mmCIF file of C-alpha atoms and ligand atoms in Angstrom:
data_model
loop_
_atom_site.group_PDB
_atom_site.id
_atom_site.type_symbol
_atom_site.label_atom_id
_atom_site.label_comp_id
_atom_site.label_asym_id
_atom_site.label_seq_id
_atom_site.Cartn_x
_atom_site.Cartn_y
_atom_site.Cartn_z
ATOM 1 C CA MET A 33 15.500 29.875 -12.318
ATOM 2 C CA ASN A 34 13.000 27.020 -12.056
ATOM 3 C CA LYS A 35 13.977 25.119 -8.952
ATOM 4 C CA PRO A 36 11.773 25.876 -5.931
ATOM 5 C CA PHE A 37 13.798 27.030 -2.942
ATOM 6 C CA SER A 38 13.565 24.995 0.274
ATOM 7 C CA ALA A 39 15.392 26.284 3.322
ATOM 8 C CA MET A 40 14.512 23.092 5.197
ATOM 9 C CA ALA A 41 16.126 20.895 2.526
ATOM 10 C CA LEU A 42 19.329 22.966 2.742
ATOM 11 C CA ALA A 43 19.467 22.850 6.535
ATOM 12 C CA ARG A 44 21.727 20.349 8.303
ATOM 13 C CA GLU A 45 20.020 16.994 8.684
ATOM 14 C CA ASN A 46 19.961 17.092 12.488
ATOM 15 C CA VAL A 47 18.431 20.585 12.321
ATOM 16 C CA GLN A 48 15.734 19.316 9.940
ATOM 17 C CA LEU A 49 14.871 16.675 12.545
ATOM 18 C CA LEU A 50 15.133 19.003 15.553
ATOM 19 C CA THR A 51 12.120 19.874 17.697
ATOM 20 C CA PRO A 52 12.920 23.277 19.206
ATOM 21 C CA TYR A 53 12.774 23.717 22.978
ATOM 22 C CA GLN A 54 9.155 24.165 24.030
ATOM 23 C CA SER A 55 9.750 27.197 26.210
ATOM 24 C CA ALA A 56 6.924 28.544 28.317
ATOM 25 C CA ARG A 57 6.849 31.620 26.083
ATOM 26 C CA ARG A 58 6.518 29.560 22.897
ATOM 27 C CA LEU A 59 3.697 27.492 24.362
ATOM 28 C CA GLY A 60 1.746 30.726 24.817
ATOM 29 C CA GLY A 61 -1.426 30.981 26.852
ATOM 30 C CA ASN A 62 -3.574 33.936 27.702
ATOM 31 C CA GLY A 63 -3.441 34.722 31.334
ATOM 32 C CA ASP A 64 -2.827 37.108 34.146
ATOM 33 C CA VAL A 65 -1.226 34.553 36.476
ATOM 34 C CA TRP A 66 1.961 33.218 34.894
ATOM 35 C CA LEU A 67 3.246 30.247 36.840
ATOM 36 C CA ASN A 68 4.845 28.261 34.024
ATOM 37 C CA ALA A 69 8.418 29.549 33.686
ATOM 38 C CA ASN A 70 9.776 29.764 37.244
ATOM 39 C CA GLU A 71 10.129 33.520 36.975
ATOM 40 C CA TYR A 72 9.913 35.873 39.935
ATOM 41 C CA PRO A 73 6.381 37.323 39.900
ATOM 42 C CA GLN A 74 7.289 41.014 40.138
ATOM 43 C CA ALA A 75 9.590 43.257 38.108
ATOM 44 C CA PRO A 76 12.690 44.712 39.750
ATOM 45 C CA ASP A 77 13.418 48.404 39.319
ATOM 46 C CA PHE A 78 16.611 49.587 37.611
ATOM 47 C CA THR A 79 17.726 52.917 36.205
ATOM 48 C CA PHE A 80 19.885 52.608 33.151
ATOM 49 C CA THR A 81 22.036 55.666 32.506
ATOM 50 C CA ASP A 82 24.794 54.435 30.175
ATOM 51 C CA ARG A 83 25.574 57.071 27.513
ATOM 52 C CA ASN A 84 28.109 54.995 25.550
ATOM 53 C CA LEU A 85 25.925 52.853 23.349
ATOM 54 C CA ASN A 86 28.026 53.841 20.312
ATOM 55 C CA ARG A 87 30.837 51.671 21.762
ATOM 56 C CA TYR A 88 31.155 47.913 21.818
ATOM 57 C CA PRO A 89 30.915 46.520 25.337
ATOM 58 C CA GLU A 90 33.654 44.595 27.146
ATOM 59 C CA CYS A 91 33.477 40.871 26.394
ATOM 60 C CA GLN A 92 33.596 40.041 30.104
ATOM 61 C CA PRO A 93 32.725 43.249 32.014
ATOM 62 C CA ALA A 94 35.115 43.401 34.962
ATOM 63 C CA ASN A 95 32.656 44.672 37.570
ATOM 64 C CA VAL A 96 30.100 41.989 36.677
ATOM 65 C CA ILE A 97 32.725 39.228 36.821
ATOM 66 C CA ASN A 98 34.350 40.519 40.023
ATOM 67 C CA ARG A 99 31.059 40.966 41.826
ATOM 68 C CA TYR A 100 29.732 37.569 40.764
ATOM 69 C CA ALA A 101 32.981 35.912 41.820
ATOM 70 C CA ALA A 102 32.765 37.583 45.239
ATOM 71 C CA TYR A 103 29.119 36.537 45.590
ATOM 72 C CA ALA A 104 29.872 32.919 44.585
ATOM 73 C CA GLY A 105 33.044 32.661 46.697
ATOM 74 C CA VAL A 106 35.385 31.950 43.769
ATOM 75 C CA SER A 107 38.109 33.933 42.027
ATOM 76 C CA PRO A 108 37.350 36.062 38.934
ATOM 77 C CA GLU A 109 39.444 33.701 36.733
ATOM 78 C CA GLN A 110 36.885 31.006 37.543
ATOM 79 C CA VAL A 111 33.907 32.933 36.098
ATOM 80 C CA ILE A 112 32.592 33.506 32.586
ATOM 81 C CA ALA A 113 29.383 35.467 31.901
ATOM 82 C CA GLY A 114 26.996 34.981 29.009
ATOM 83 C CA ARG A 115 23.404 35.093 27.795
ATOM 84 C CA GLY A 116 21.888 32.980 30.523
ATOM 85 C CA ALA A 117 22.695 29.499 31.747
ATOM 86 C CA ASP A 118 21.251 28.268 28.440
ATOM 87 C CA GLU A 119 24.217 29.762 26.602
ATOM 88 C CA SER A 120 26.577 27.967 29.011
ATOM 89 C CA ILE A 121 24.912 24.620 28.300
ATOM 90 C CA GLU A 122 25.563 25.140 24.590
ATOM 91 C CA LEU A 123 29.037 26.645 24.975
ATOM 92 C CA LEU A 124 30.228 23.527 26.812
ATOM 93 C CA ILE A 125 29.043 21.304 23.972
ATOM 94 C CA ARG A 126 30.612 23.563 21.336
ATOM 95 C CA ALA A 127 33.921 23.636 23.176
ATOM 96 C CA PHE A 128 34.196 20.014 24.323
ATOM 97 C CA CYS A 129 32.095 17.708 22.103
ATOM 98 C CA GLU A 130 33.063 16.487 18.641
ATOM 99 C CA PRO A 131 29.844 16.032 16.597
ATOM 100 C CA GLY A 132 29.278 12.431 15.514
ATOM 101 C CA LYS A 133 31.832 11.157 18.018
ATOM 102 C CA ASP A 134 31.389 12.454 21.577
ATOM 103 C CA ALA A 135 28.303 12.311 23.760
ATOM 104 C CA VAL A 136 26.611 14.159 26.597
ATOM 105 C CA LEU A 137 24.791 12.395 29.438
ATOM 106 C CA PHE A 138 21.807 13.536 31.492
ATOM 107 C CA CYS A 139 19.150 11.985 33.736
ATOM 108 C CA PRO A 140 15.494 12.658 32.935
ATOM 109 C CA PRO A 141 13.062 13.880 34.018
ATOM 110 C CA THR A 142 15.188 17.032 33.859
ATOM 111 C CA TYR A 143 15.720 20.359 32.130
ATOM 112 C CA GLY A 144 15.068 20.155 28.383
ATOM 113 C CA MET A 145 17.924 22.241 27.012
ATOM 114 C CA TYR A 146 20.650 19.618 27.580
ATOM 115 C CA SER A 147 18.980 17.481 24.945
ATOM 116 C CA VAL A 148 18.090 20.337 22.572
ATOM 117 C CA SER A 149 21.652 21.734 22.594
ATOM 118 C CA ALA A 150 23.193 18.298 21.965
ATOM 119 C CA GLU A 151 20.743 17.703 19.130
ATOM 120 C CA THR A 152 21.533 21.072 17.542
ATOM 121 C CA PHE A 153 25.238 20.259 17.357
ATOM 122 C CA GLY A 154 24.837 16.642 16.273
ATOM 123 C CA VAL A 155 26.253 15.325 19.548
ATOM 124 C CA ALA A 156 24.995 11.952 20.841
ATOM 125 C CA GLN A 157 22.889 11.789 23.996
ATOM 126 C CA LYS A 158 23.183 9.150 26.720
ATOM 127 C CA VAL A 159 19.937 9.194 28.637
ATOM 128 C CA VAL A 160 20.075 7.574 32.092
ATOM 129 C CA PRO A 161 16.663 7.872 33.777
ATOM 130 C CA ALA A 162 16.692 8.970 37.423
ATOM 131 C CA LEU A 163 15.815 6.500 40.176
ATOM 132 C CA ASP A 164 12.823 6.779 42.507
ATOM 133 C CA GLY A 165 12.988 10.132 44.271
ATOM 134 C CA TRP A 166 14.849 11.420 41.201
ATOM 135 C CA GLN A 167 18.310 10.600 42.458
ATOM 136 C CA LEU A 168 21.171 9.558 40.171
ATOM 137 C CA ASP A 169 21.323 5.962 38.942
ATOM 138 C CA LEU A 170 25.068 5.749 39.552
ATOM 139 C CA ASP A 171 25.506 2.151 38.348
ATOM 140 C CA SER A 172 23.810 2.891 35.026
ATOM 141 C CA ILE A 173 25.798 6.113 34.664
ATOM 142 C CA ALA A 174 29.017 4.158 35.280
ATOM 143 C CA ALA A 175 28.001 1.729 32.545
ATOM 144 C CA SER A 176 27.216 4.528 30.053
ATOM 145 C CA LEU A 177 30.350 6.664 30.135
ATOM 146 C CA ASP A 178 31.890 5.623 26.803
ATOM 147 C CA ASN A 179 32.502 8.722 24.636
ATOM 148 C CA VAL A 180 30.814 10.967 27.199
ATOM 149 C CA LYS A 181 32.542 14.334 27.486
ATOM 150 C CA VAL A 182 29.914 16.279 29.431
ATOM 151 C CA LEU A 183 27.480 15.110 32.150
ATOM 152 C CA TYR A 184 24.683 17.482 33.106
ATOM 153 C CA VAL A 185 23.327 17.194 36.655
ATOM 154 C CA CYS A 186 20.501 19.573 37.511
ATOM 155 C CA HIS A 187 20.797 20.374 41.237
ATOM 156 C CA PRO A 188 18.192 21.019 42.488
ATOM 157 C CA ASN A 189 16.465 19.282 39.612
ATOM 158 C CA ASN A 190 13.968 20.992 37.335
ATOM 159 C CA PRO A 191 11.046 20.063 37.226
ATOM 160 C CA THR A 192 11.097 17.839 40.340
ATOM 161 C CA GLY A 193 12.528 20.328 42.872
ATOM 162 C CA ASN A 194 14.859 17.909 44.702
ATOM 163 C CA PRO A 195 18.571 18.397 45.305
ATOM 164 C CA ILE A 196 20.917 15.529 44.418
ATOM 165 C CA ARG A 197 22.350 13.698 47.461
ATOM 166 C CA GLU A 198 25.819 14.948 48.371
ATOM 167 C CA GLN A 199 27.325 11.447 48.682
ATOM 168 C CA ASP A 200 25.972 10.572 45.217
ATOM 169 C CA LEU A 201 27.539 13.678 43.677
ATOM 170 C CA ARG A 202 30.844 12.793 45.329
ATOM 171 C CA TYR A 203 30.601 9.218 44.059
ATOM 172 C CA LEU A 204 29.869 10.547 40.559
ATOM 173 C CA PHE A 205 33.254 12.316 40.582
ATOM 174 C CA ASP A 206 34.912 9.027 41.561
ATOM 175 C CA ILE A 207 33.183 7.120 38.753
ATOM 176 C CA VAL A 208 33.950 9.722 36.099
ATOM 177 C CA ASP A 209 37.535 9.980 37.298
ATOM 178 C CA ASN A 210 38.389 13.137 35.299
ATOM 179 C CA ARG A 211 37.401 11.574 31.950
ATOM 180 C CA ALA A 212 34.592 14.103 31.400
ATOM 181 C CA LEU A 213 33.223 17.392 32.691
ATOM 182 C CA ILE A 214 30.573 17.173 35.395
ATOM 183 C CA VAL A 215 28.296 20.159 34.932
ATOM 184 C CA VAL A 216 26.141 20.936 37.957
ATOM 185 C CA ASP A 217 23.266 23.203 36.943
ATOM 186 C CA GLU A 218 22.600 25.402 39.986
ATOM 187 C CA ALA A 219 19.952 27.642 38.360
ATOM 188 C CA TYR A 220 17.860 27.527 41.570
ATOM 189 C CA ILE A 221 20.635 27.345 44.156
ATOM 190 C CA GLU A 222 19.733 30.722 45.717
ATOM 191 C CA PHE A 223 16.620 29.019 47.118
ATOM 192 C CA CYS A 224 18.811 26.455 48.941
ATOM 193 C CA PRO A 225 22.368 27.878 49.051
ATOM 194 C CA GLU A 226 23.441 25.258 51.605
ATOM 195 C CA PHE A 227 23.373 22.689 48.771
ATOM 196 C CA SER A 228 25.784 24.545 46.470
ATOM 197 C CA VAL A 229 28.887 22.676 45.337
ATOM 198 C CA ALA A 230 30.774 25.885 44.440
ATOM 199 C CA SER A 231 33.300 25.200 47.218
ATOM 200 C CA TRP A 232 34.114 21.855 45.530
ATOM 201 C CA LEU A 233 35.870 23.684 42.678
ATOM 202 C CA LYS A 234 39.008 23.488 44.828
ATOM 203 C CA GLU A 235 38.820 19.677 44.845
ATOM 204 C CA TYR A 236 37.583 18.695 41.396
ATOM 205 C CA PRO A 237 39.272 20.110 38.261
ATOM 206 C CA ASN A 238 36.470 18.745 36.032
ATOM 207 C CA LEU A 239 33.601 20.440 37.926
ATOM 208 C CA VAL A 240 31.583 23.105 36.084
ATOM 209 C CA ILE A 241 28.724 25.016 37.746
ATOM 210 C CA LEU A 242 25.946 26.861 35.910
ATOM 211 C CA ARG A 243 24.299 29.896 37.480
ATOM 212 C CA THR A 244 21.763 32.488 36.328
ATOM 213 C CA LEU A 245 20.215 35.846 37.211
ATOM 214 C CA SER A 246 16.890 34.602 35.769
ATOM 215 C CA LYS A 247 15.376 32.992 38.833
ATOM 216 C CA ALA A 248 16.029 34.341 42.360
ATOM 217 C CA PHE A 249 17.547 37.556 40.976
ATOM 218 C CA ALA A 250 14.243 38.192 39.135
ATOM 219 C CA LEU A 251 15.981 39.056 35.846
ATOM 220 C CA ALA A 252 14.847 36.415 33.325
ATOM 221 C CA GLY A 253 14.337 39.119 30.688
ATOM 222 C CA LEU A 254 17.906 40.368 31.087
ATOM 223 C CA ARG A 255 19.482 37.143 29.758
ATOM 224 C CA CYS A 256 22.526 36.893 31.981
ATOM 225 C CA GLY A 257 24.097 33.769 33.416
ATOM 226 C CA PHE A 258 27.456 32.490 34.631
ATOM 227 C CA THR A 259 29.684 29.458 34.350
ATOM 228 C CA LEU A 260 32.000 28.698 37.275
ATOM 229 C CA ALA A 261 34.934 26.347 36.702
ATOM 230 C CA SER A 262 38.720 26.074 36.893
ATOM 231 C CA ALA A 263 40.638 28.867 35.116
ATOM 232 C CA GLU A 264 41.746 26.213 32.642
ATOM 233 C CA ILE A 265 38.176 25.317 31.647
ATOM 234 C CA ILE A 266 37.193 29.005 31.546
ATOM 235 C CA ASN A 267 40.057 29.657 29.109
ATOM 236 C CA VAL A 268 38.734 26.972 26.771
ATOM 237 C CA LEU A 269 35.238 28.484 26.914
ATOM 238 C CA MET A 270 36.687 31.962 26.226
ATOM 239 C CA LYS A 271 37.893 30.636 22.861
ATOM 240 C CA VAL A 272 34.362 29.891 21.648
ATOM 241 C CA ILE A 273 32.174 32.503 23.345
ATOM 242 C CA ALA A 274 30.740 35.322 21.195
ATOM 243 C CA PRO A 275 32.896 38.476 21.161
ATOM 244 C CA TYR A 276 30.196 40.573 22.902
ATOM 245 C CA PRO A 277 27.889 38.213 24.797
ATOM 246 C CA LEU A 278 26.594 40.898 27.184
ATOM 247 C CA SER A 279 25.229 44.159 25.813
ATOM 248 C CA SER A 280 26.113 47.307 27.778
ATOM 249 C CA PRO A 281 22.613 47.651 29.313
ATOM 250 C CA VAL A 282 22.752 44.004 30.435
ATOM 251 C CA ALA A 283 26.191 44.489 31.978
ATOM 252 C CA ALA A 284 25.125 47.674 33.771
ATOM 253 C CA ILE A 285 21.988 46.099 35.258
ATOM 254 C CA ALA A 286 23.780 42.858 36.193
ATOM 255 C CA ALA A 287 26.513 44.852 37.946
ATOM 256 C CA GLU A 288 23.895 46.746 39.932
ATOM 257 C CA ALA A 289 21.986 43.561 40.848
ATOM 258 C CA LEU A 290 25.227 42.107 42.231
ATOM 259 C CA LEU A 291 25.962 44.967 44.633
ATOM 260 C CA PRO A 292 25.485 44.051 48.307
ATOM 261 C CA GLU A 293 22.069 45.800 48.325
ATOM 262 C CA GLY A 294 21.022 43.822 45.248
ATOM 263 C CA ILE A 295 22.019 40.569 46.890
ATOM 264 C CA ALA A 296 20.124 41.499 50.052
ATOM 265 C CA VAL A 297 16.984 42.190 47.988
ATOM 266 C CA MET A 298 17.414 38.819 46.269
ATOM 267 C CA GLN A 299 17.682 37.086 49.648
ATOM 268 C CA ALA A 300 14.507 38.808 50.846
ATOM 269 C CA ARG A 301 12.724 37.513 47.721
ATOM 270 C CA VAL A 302 13.966 34.023 48.492
ATOM 271 C CA SER A 303 12.473 34.069 52.026
ATOM 272 C CA GLU A 304 9.183 35.420 50.690
ATOM 273 C CA ILE A 305 8.994 32.706 47.999
ATOM 274 C CA ARG A 306 9.931 29.983 50.477
ATOM 275 C CA SER A 307 7.153 31.045 52.826
ATOM 276 C CA ASN A 308 4.639 31.197 49.952
ATOM 277 C CA ARG A 309 5.836 27.759 48.855
ATOM 278 C CA GLN A 310 5.153 26.319 52.307
ATOM 279 C CA MET A 311 1.618 27.703 52.284
ATOM 280 C CA LEU A 312 0.981 26.491 48.719
ATOM 281 C CA CYS A 313 2.215 22.963 49.532
ATOM 282 C CA ASP A 314 0.205 22.764 52.753
ATOM 283 C CA GLU A 315 -3.023 23.928 51.131
ATOM 284 C CA LEU A 316 -2.693 21.872 47.937
ATOM 285 C CA GLY A 317 -1.958 18.830 50.081
ATOM 286 C CA LYS A 318 -5.434 19.136 51.644
ATOM 287 C CA LEU A 319 -7.348 19.058 48.344
ATOM 288 C CA PRO A 320 -8.935 15.767 47.214
ATOM 289 C CA LEU A 321 -7.787 16.300 43.597
ATOM 290 C CA THR A 322 -4.164 16.320 44.785
ATOM 291 C CA GLU A 323 -2.407 12.988 44.877
ATOM 292 C CA THR A 324 1.147 14.048 45.869
ATOM 293 C CA VAL A 325 2.865 17.370 46.464
ATOM 294 C CA PHE A 326 6.541 16.579 45.997
ATOM 295 C CA PRO A 327 8.952 18.363 48.364
ATOM 296 C CA SER A 328 10.841 21.218 46.718
ATOM 297 C CA GLU A 329 13.913 23.304 47.538
ATOM 298 C CA THR A 330 13.156 25.736 44.678
ATOM 299 C CA ASN A 331 10.644 28.376 43.536
ATOM 300 C CA TYR A 332 8.359 25.788 41.936
ATOM 301 C CA ILE A 333 6.602 22.644 43.042
ATOM 302 C CA LEU A 334 5.750 19.457 41.209
ATOM 303 C CA VAL A 335 2.285 18.109 41.973
ATOM 304 C CA ARG A 336 0.676 14.843 40.932
ATOM 305 C CA PHE A 337 -3.076 15.285 40.529
ATOM 306 C CA ARG A 338 -5.798 12.679 40.172
ATOM 307 C CA ASP A 339 -6.786 14.395 36.916
ATOM 308 C CA ALA A 340 -3.991 16.695 35.772
ATOM 309 C CA GLU A 341 -5.641 17.322 32.403
ATOM 310 C CA ARG A 342 -8.694 18.803 34.097
ATOM 311 C CA VAL A 343 -6.622 20.945 36.492
ATOM 312 C CA PHE A 344 -4.357 22.231 33.717
ATOM 313 C CA ARG A 345 -7.220 23.037 31.288
ATOM 314 C CA SER A 346 -9.540 24.607 33.851
ATOM 315 C CA LEU A 347 -6.842 26.882 35.241
ATOM 316 C CA TRP A 348 -5.628 27.720 31.734
ATOM 317 C CA ASP A 349 -9.167 28.813 30.818
ATOM 318 C CA GLU A 350 -9.190 31.050 33.908
ATOM 319 C CA GLY A 351 -5.896 32.672 32.897
ATOM 320 C CA ILE A 352 -3.740 30.745 35.382
ATOM 321 C CA ILE A 353 -0.943 29.233 33.315
ATOM 322 C CA LEU A 354 0.884 26.213 34.790
ATOM 323 C CA ARG A 355 3.501 23.955 33.192
ATOM 324 C CA ASP A 356 2.319 20.585 31.959
ATOM 325 C CA GLN A 357 4.898 17.884 32.753
ATOM 326 C CA ARG A 358 2.822 14.840 31.817
ATOM 327 C CA LYS A 359 4.958 13.978 28.796
ATOM 328 C CA GLN A 360 8.166 13.733 30.842
ATOM 329 C CA ARG A 361 9.426 10.323 31.813
ATOM 330 C CA GLY A 362 7.781 9.131 35.043
ATOM 331 C CA LEU A 363 5.713 12.283 35.507
ATOM 332 C CA GLU A 364 2.245 11.000 34.602
ATOM 333 C CA ASN A 365 -0.458 13.379 35.877
ATOM 334 C CA CYS A 366 2.148 15.902 37.067
ATOM 335 C CA LEU A 367 2.035 19.673 36.725
ATOM 336 C CA ARG A 368 4.750 22.124 37.736
ATOM 337 C CA ILE A 369 3.590 25.250 39.504
ATOM 338 C CA THR A 370 5.875 28.259 39.949
ATOM 339 C CA VAL A 371 5.557 29.840 43.390
ATOM 340 C CA GLY A 372 4.233 33.337 42.714
ATOM 341 C CA THR A 373 3.005 36.106 44.996
ATOM 342 C CA ARG A 374 0.859 35.115 47.975
ATOM 343 C CA ALA A 375 -2.224 36.337 46.063
ATOM 344 C CA GLU A 376 -1.281 34.185 43.063
ATOM 345 C CA CYS A 377 -0.788 31.125 45.278
ATOM 346 C CA LEU A 378 -4.211 31.736 46.833
ATOM 347 C CA ARG A 379 -5.795 31.957 43.364
ATOM 348 C CA VAL A 380 -4.281 28.627 42.383
ATOM 349 C CA ILE A 381 -5.539 27.000 45.566
ATOM 350 C CA ALA A 382 -9.048 28.483 45.165
ATOM 351 C CA ALA A 383 -9.220 27.511 41.492
ATOM 352 C CA ILE A 384 -8.270 23.885 42.174
ATOM 353 C CA ALA A 385 -10.502 23.696 45.270
ATOM 354 C CA ALA A 386 -13.426 24.920 43.128
ATOM 355 C CA LEU A 387 -12.987 21.915 40.826
ATOM 356 C CA GLU A 388 -14.127 19.608 43.623
ATOM 357 C CA MET A 389 -17.599 21.184 43.656
ATOM 358 C CA PRO A 390 -20.318 18.928 42.272
HETATM 359 C C1 PLP B 679 15.810 28.402 33.857
HETATM 360 C C2 PLP B 679 16.865 27.370 33.768
HETATM 361 C C3 PLP B 679 18.029 27.566 33.024
HETATM 362 C C4 PLP B 679 18.194 28.706 32.073
HETATM 363 O O1 PLP B 679 18.441 29.865 32.668
HETATM 364 P P1 PLP B 679 18.773 31.167 31.800
HETATM 365 O O2 PLP B 679 19.871 31.779 32.553
HETATM 366 O O3 PLP B 679 17.507 31.966 31.822
HETATM 367 O O4 PLP B 679 19.161 30.740 30.417
HETATM 368 C C5 PLP B 679 19.027 26.615 33.083
HETATM 369 N N1 PLP B 679 18.875 25.496 33.808
HETATM 370 C C6 PLP B 679 17.758 25.258 34.502
HETATM 371 C C7 PLP B 679 17.642 24.018 35.282
HETATM 372 C C8 PLP B 679 16.709 26.178 34.487
HETATM 373 O O5 PLP B 679 15.575 25.892 35.125
#
């Protein structure tokens, strides 16, 4: 044996070229105030008592599916559970897009995994930048639909915090005219449930909705998310999903989180975060280093600073970790700040206010 081994040379070409998703965890940092991943700031309490870990779990645990369906106002046949909304993003590509032929479409600045998942599977990407105010550029979308099988619409959008206008979403369904799936990513919808399009499943057979327990349910470490769609679409996804996507502990904790008490606790968290968000926006808006605090319907805010580099670095050095968005299209000098506890919000405000001092 004389040939040197190179795993990279053996890997698929698109994988060789792939830049992995720069998750908050991968980017690291050394802090005690973590405001870079839109997590809930405190850990929920669960007791896990399952004594059957010798057995494989159900593929789609009935109590998790039934409770999520009841919570979302859909029927259990319209729900599939998996390892977070991220798995749903990928599952849709695996099930619906032919590599080298079909395409996905999305509208930056937006969530990074639509692009990473398409790249991983060798599926083309149609990138239609959002308009001012980060609404959909419907004319450009209409002109870009060739070969598109899946459109991802992040609603409300990450990292900008705005919901997509209802009339624009409706018009998008007209334009697409059942030629592709329209996937509405509702990862943050618990913070603004009045904007959910879940009730539209009755009207549009090509609508798919992504949901997660990672944000308002405070369970990012659990890795549990849901796809809502017609029973027909769910059946297609069932063909490609892993045989045991949820481990038994995940299923047990998800089922508990979806009991009426669990949902009430989630809703209390949402009001707390919304009130902290108001305070954070008001106070940041008063600081001279702040240029614009963009309105948000979520548990994070996007802020344009006069010197974002200085804000990001100084807070990082103090152990306050924010998310740098300056490399995203149109987001020069912008940082995304997760709304944490009241004390965490006050630390952010004090730390940025201190930067004004001569
Ligand atoms: C956090 C997030 C996800 C991923 O959620 P998981 O369920 O943790 O995989 C998906 N979409 C958006 C817009 C997000 O912000």
